[in-house]
XYZ file of C-alpha atoms in Angstrom:
276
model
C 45.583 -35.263 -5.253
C 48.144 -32.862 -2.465
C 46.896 -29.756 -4.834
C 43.134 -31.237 -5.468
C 42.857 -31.311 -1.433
C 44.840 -27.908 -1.021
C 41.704 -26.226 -3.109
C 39.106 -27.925 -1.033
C 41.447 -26.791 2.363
C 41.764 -23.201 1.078
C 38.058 -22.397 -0.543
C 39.885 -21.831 -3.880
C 37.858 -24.623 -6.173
C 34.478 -23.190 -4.379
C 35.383 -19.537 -5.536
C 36.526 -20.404 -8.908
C 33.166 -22.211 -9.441
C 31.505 -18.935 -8.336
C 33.311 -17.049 -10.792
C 32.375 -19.445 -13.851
C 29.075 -19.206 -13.111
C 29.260 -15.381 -12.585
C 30.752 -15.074 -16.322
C 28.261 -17.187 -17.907
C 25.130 -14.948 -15.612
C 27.241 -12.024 -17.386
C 27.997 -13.265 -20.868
C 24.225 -14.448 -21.371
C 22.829 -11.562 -19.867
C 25.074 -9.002 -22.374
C 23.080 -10.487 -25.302
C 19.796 -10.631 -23.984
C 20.294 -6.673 -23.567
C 21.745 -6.778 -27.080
C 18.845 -9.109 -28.434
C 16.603 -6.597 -26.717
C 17.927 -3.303 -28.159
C 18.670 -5.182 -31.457
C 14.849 -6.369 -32.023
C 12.884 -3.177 -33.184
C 15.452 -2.446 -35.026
C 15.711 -5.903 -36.691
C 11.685 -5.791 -37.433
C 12.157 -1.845 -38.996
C 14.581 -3.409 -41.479
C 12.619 -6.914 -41.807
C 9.114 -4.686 -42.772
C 10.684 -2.508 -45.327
C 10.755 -5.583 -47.365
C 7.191 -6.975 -46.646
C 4.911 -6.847 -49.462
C 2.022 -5.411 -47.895
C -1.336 -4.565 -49.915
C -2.174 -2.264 -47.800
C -1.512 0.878 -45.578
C -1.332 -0.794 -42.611
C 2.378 -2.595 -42.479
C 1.552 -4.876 -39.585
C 1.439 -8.158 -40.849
C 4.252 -10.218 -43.016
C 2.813 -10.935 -46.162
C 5.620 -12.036 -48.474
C 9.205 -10.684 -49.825
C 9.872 -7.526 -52.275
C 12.167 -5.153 -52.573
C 9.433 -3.073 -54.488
C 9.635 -0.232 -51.900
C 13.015 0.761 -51.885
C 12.189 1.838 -55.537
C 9.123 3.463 -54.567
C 11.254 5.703 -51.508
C 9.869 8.915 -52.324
C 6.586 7.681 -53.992
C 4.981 9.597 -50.486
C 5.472 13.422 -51.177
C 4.460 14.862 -47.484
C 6.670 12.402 -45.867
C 9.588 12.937 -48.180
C 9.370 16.441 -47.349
C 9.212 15.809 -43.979
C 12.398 13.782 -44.519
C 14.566 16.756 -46.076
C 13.436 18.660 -43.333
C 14.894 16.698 -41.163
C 18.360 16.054 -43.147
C 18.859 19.520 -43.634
C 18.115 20.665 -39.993
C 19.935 17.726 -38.146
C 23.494 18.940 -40.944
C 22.680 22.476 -40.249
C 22.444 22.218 -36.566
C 25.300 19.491 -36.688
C 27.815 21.793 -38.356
C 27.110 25.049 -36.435
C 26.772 22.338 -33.601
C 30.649 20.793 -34.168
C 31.860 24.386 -34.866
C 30.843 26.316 -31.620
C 31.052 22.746 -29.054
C 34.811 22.372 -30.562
C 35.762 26.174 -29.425
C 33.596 26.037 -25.685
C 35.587 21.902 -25.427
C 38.570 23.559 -26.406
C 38.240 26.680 -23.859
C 37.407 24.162 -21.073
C 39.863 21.446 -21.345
C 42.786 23.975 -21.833
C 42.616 26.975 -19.802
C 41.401 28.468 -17.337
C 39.265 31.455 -16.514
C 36.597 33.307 -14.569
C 33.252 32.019 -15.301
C 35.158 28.576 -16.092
C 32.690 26.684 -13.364
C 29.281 28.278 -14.389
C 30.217 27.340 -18.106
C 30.917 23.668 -16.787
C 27.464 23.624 -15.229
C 25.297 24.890 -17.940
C 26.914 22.219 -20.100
C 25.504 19.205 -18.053
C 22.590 21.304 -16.852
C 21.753 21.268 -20.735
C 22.228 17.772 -20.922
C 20.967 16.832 -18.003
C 17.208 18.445 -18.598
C 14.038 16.879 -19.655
C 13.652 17.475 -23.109
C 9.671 18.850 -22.088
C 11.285 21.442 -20.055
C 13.760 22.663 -22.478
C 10.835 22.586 -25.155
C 8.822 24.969 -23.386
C 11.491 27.419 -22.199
C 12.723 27.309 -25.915
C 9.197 27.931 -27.114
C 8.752 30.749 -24.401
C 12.189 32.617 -25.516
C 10.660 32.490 -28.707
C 7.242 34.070 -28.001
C 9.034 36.321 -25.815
C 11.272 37.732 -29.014
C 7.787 37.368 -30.935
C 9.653 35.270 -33.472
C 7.063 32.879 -35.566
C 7.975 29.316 -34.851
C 8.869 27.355 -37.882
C 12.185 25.526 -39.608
C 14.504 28.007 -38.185
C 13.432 27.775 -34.853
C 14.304 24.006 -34.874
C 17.638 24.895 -36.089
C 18.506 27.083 -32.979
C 16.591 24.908 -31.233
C 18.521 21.572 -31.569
C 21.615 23.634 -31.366
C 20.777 24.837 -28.736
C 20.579 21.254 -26.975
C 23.378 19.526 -29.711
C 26.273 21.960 -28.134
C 26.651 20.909 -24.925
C 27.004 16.887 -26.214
C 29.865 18.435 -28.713
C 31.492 20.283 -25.893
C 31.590 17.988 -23.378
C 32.879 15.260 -25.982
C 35.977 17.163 -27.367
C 36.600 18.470 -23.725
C 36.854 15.065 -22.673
C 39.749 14.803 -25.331
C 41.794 17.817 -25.021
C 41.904 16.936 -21.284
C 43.880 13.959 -22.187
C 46.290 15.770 -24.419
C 49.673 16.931 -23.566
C 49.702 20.916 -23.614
C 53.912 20.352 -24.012
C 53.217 19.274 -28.092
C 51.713 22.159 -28.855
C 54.139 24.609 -27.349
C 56.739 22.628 -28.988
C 54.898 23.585 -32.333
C 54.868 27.267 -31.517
C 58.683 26.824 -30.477
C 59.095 26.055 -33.759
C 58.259 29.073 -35.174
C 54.585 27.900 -35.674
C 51.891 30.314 -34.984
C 48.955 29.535 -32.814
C 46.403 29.065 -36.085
C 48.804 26.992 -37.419
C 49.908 24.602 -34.250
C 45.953 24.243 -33.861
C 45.248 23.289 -37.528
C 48.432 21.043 -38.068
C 48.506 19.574 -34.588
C 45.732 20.393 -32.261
C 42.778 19.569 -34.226
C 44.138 16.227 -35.799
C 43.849 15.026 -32.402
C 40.926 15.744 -31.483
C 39.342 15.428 -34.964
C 38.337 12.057 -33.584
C 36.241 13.337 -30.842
C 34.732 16.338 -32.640
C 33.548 14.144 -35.244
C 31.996 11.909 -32.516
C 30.289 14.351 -31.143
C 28.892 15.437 -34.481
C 27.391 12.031 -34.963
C 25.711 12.500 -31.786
C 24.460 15.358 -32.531
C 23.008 14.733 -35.898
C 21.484 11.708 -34.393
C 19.639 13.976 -31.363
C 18.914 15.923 -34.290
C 17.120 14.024 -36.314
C 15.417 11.674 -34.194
C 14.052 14.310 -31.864
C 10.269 14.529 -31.365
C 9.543 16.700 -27.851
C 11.579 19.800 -28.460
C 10.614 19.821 -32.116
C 7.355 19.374 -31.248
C 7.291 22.876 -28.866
C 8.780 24.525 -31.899
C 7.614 23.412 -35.208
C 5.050 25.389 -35.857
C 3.893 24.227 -39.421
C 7.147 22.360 -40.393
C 7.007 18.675 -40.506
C 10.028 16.603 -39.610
C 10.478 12.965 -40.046
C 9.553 12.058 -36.441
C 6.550 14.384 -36.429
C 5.317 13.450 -39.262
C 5.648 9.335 -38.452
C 3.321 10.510 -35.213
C 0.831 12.164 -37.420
C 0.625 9.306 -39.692
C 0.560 6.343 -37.188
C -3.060 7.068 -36.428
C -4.094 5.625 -40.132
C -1.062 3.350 -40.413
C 2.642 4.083 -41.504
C 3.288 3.255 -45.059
C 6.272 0.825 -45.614
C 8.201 3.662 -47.049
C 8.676 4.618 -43.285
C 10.749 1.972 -42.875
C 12.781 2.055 -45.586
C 14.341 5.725 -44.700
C 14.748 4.731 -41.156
C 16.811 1.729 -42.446
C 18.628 4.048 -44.715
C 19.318 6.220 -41.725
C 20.505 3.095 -39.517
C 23.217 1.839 -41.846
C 24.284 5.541 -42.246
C 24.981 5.907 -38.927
C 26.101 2.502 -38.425
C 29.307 3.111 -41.216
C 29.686 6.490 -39.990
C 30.277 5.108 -36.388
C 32.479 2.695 -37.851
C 34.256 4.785 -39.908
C 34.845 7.029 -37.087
C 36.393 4.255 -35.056
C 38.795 2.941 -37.609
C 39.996 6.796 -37.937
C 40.161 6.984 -34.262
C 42.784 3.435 -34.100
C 44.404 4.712 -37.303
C 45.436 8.133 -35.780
C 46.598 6.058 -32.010
């Protein structure tokens, strides 16, 4: 009863009621946002297996599995989906290459130009994709070079880098420059310290950043758009077909492409706790 009435004397029973009923307002509104973001994705996967009779995969109308066998039964959209695949692993790899180096140059030294580097980075991340479309598209007429598959390759990398650089800067920052040196104390040279020691550490954070940017990459619609030309990619080709109704194929691959990403993100966690 003493400690009952020294609550009720202090305010500390009041506040502690407060803060149960702040972590319930919290917990239940965490999964509504994750019930939100969690729905279209959870009807994409639920209406690759609808059984429709039709074009038009709007309506449930029973259970089959029928279209997963039929994947590339649609040939302008599977070409528009190897487009895609190929562009968003070019782009990723040239992508995870250069970001690593321009990460690497930022997080560990120091030079002239150092700042202006910085703010192009976020200036490229930081843009509407519209803008960078155009200016992209304006380079190109400017260089009279026809727009087409290869200019959505430079183009994505061109907006892919700065999510790679940032990333693995964001790592290197955190390591201690004292582990290398001790490697080239060793009698290691600097190719060597960065292959056997550097880039295990941040291996974790460039591969992150390649998942990012193959996913920019291949779900990317404005920039594409100012580019294209006559190349199809998955997204453009989904907002072609929409007017007349998607085919349930369309669901399928971007169910495909979910999981993918999900194991890869997964993967790349369980790498990142292993290496701790």
């Amino acid at each position: 009863m003493t400690s009952v009435a020294a609550e009720e004397s202090t305010g500390t029973a009041p506040r502690r009621a407060r803060g149960r009923w702040g972590d319930r307002l919290l917990f239940g509104y965490t999964w509504l946002i994750i019930v939100w973001l969690c729905l279209p994705i959870a009807v994409m996967i639920a209406f690759g297996f609808n059984d429709t009779k039709g074009r038009l995969n709007l309506t449930w109308q029973g259970f089959t599995v029928k279209w997963y066998g039929r994947l590339f039964s649609v040939p302008d959209l599977t070409t528009a989906l190897v487009n895609s695949l190929t562009i968003a692993l070019v782009a990723t790899a040239v992508s995870a290459v250069l970001g690593t180096l321009i990460g690497l140059a930022l997080g560990r030294y120091r030079f002239r130009g150092q700042g202006a580097l910085n703010l192009v980075q976020f200036a490229a991340i930081s843009a509407p994709e519209t803008v960078m479309g155009a200016s992209l598209l304006s380079f190109f007429v400017q260089l009279n070079v026809g727009r087409g598959y290869w200019t959505i390759v430079i183009a994505h990398i061109m907006f892919s880098l700065s999510f790679v650089a940032v990333t693995v800067r964001s790592r290197v920052l955190t390591l201690d420059p004292a582990i290398d040196e001790a490697a080239r104390d060793l009698g290691a040279t600097g190719w060597t310290a960065f292959r056997l020691v550097t880039l295990p550490m941040i291996f974790p954070a460039v591969l992150a950043g390649g998942l990012l940017a193959f996913a920019l990459s291949i779900d990317d619609f404005i920039i594409t758009s100012f580019n294209s030309g006559s190349t199809l990619t998955f997204p453009l080709w989904i907002w072609g077909a929409q007017k007349n109704g998607l085919p349930p194929q369309v669901n399928v691959m971007g169910t495909l492409i979910f999981v993918a990403g999900v194991l890869l993100a997964v993967g790349n966690a369980l790498l990142a706790r292993r290496r701790r």
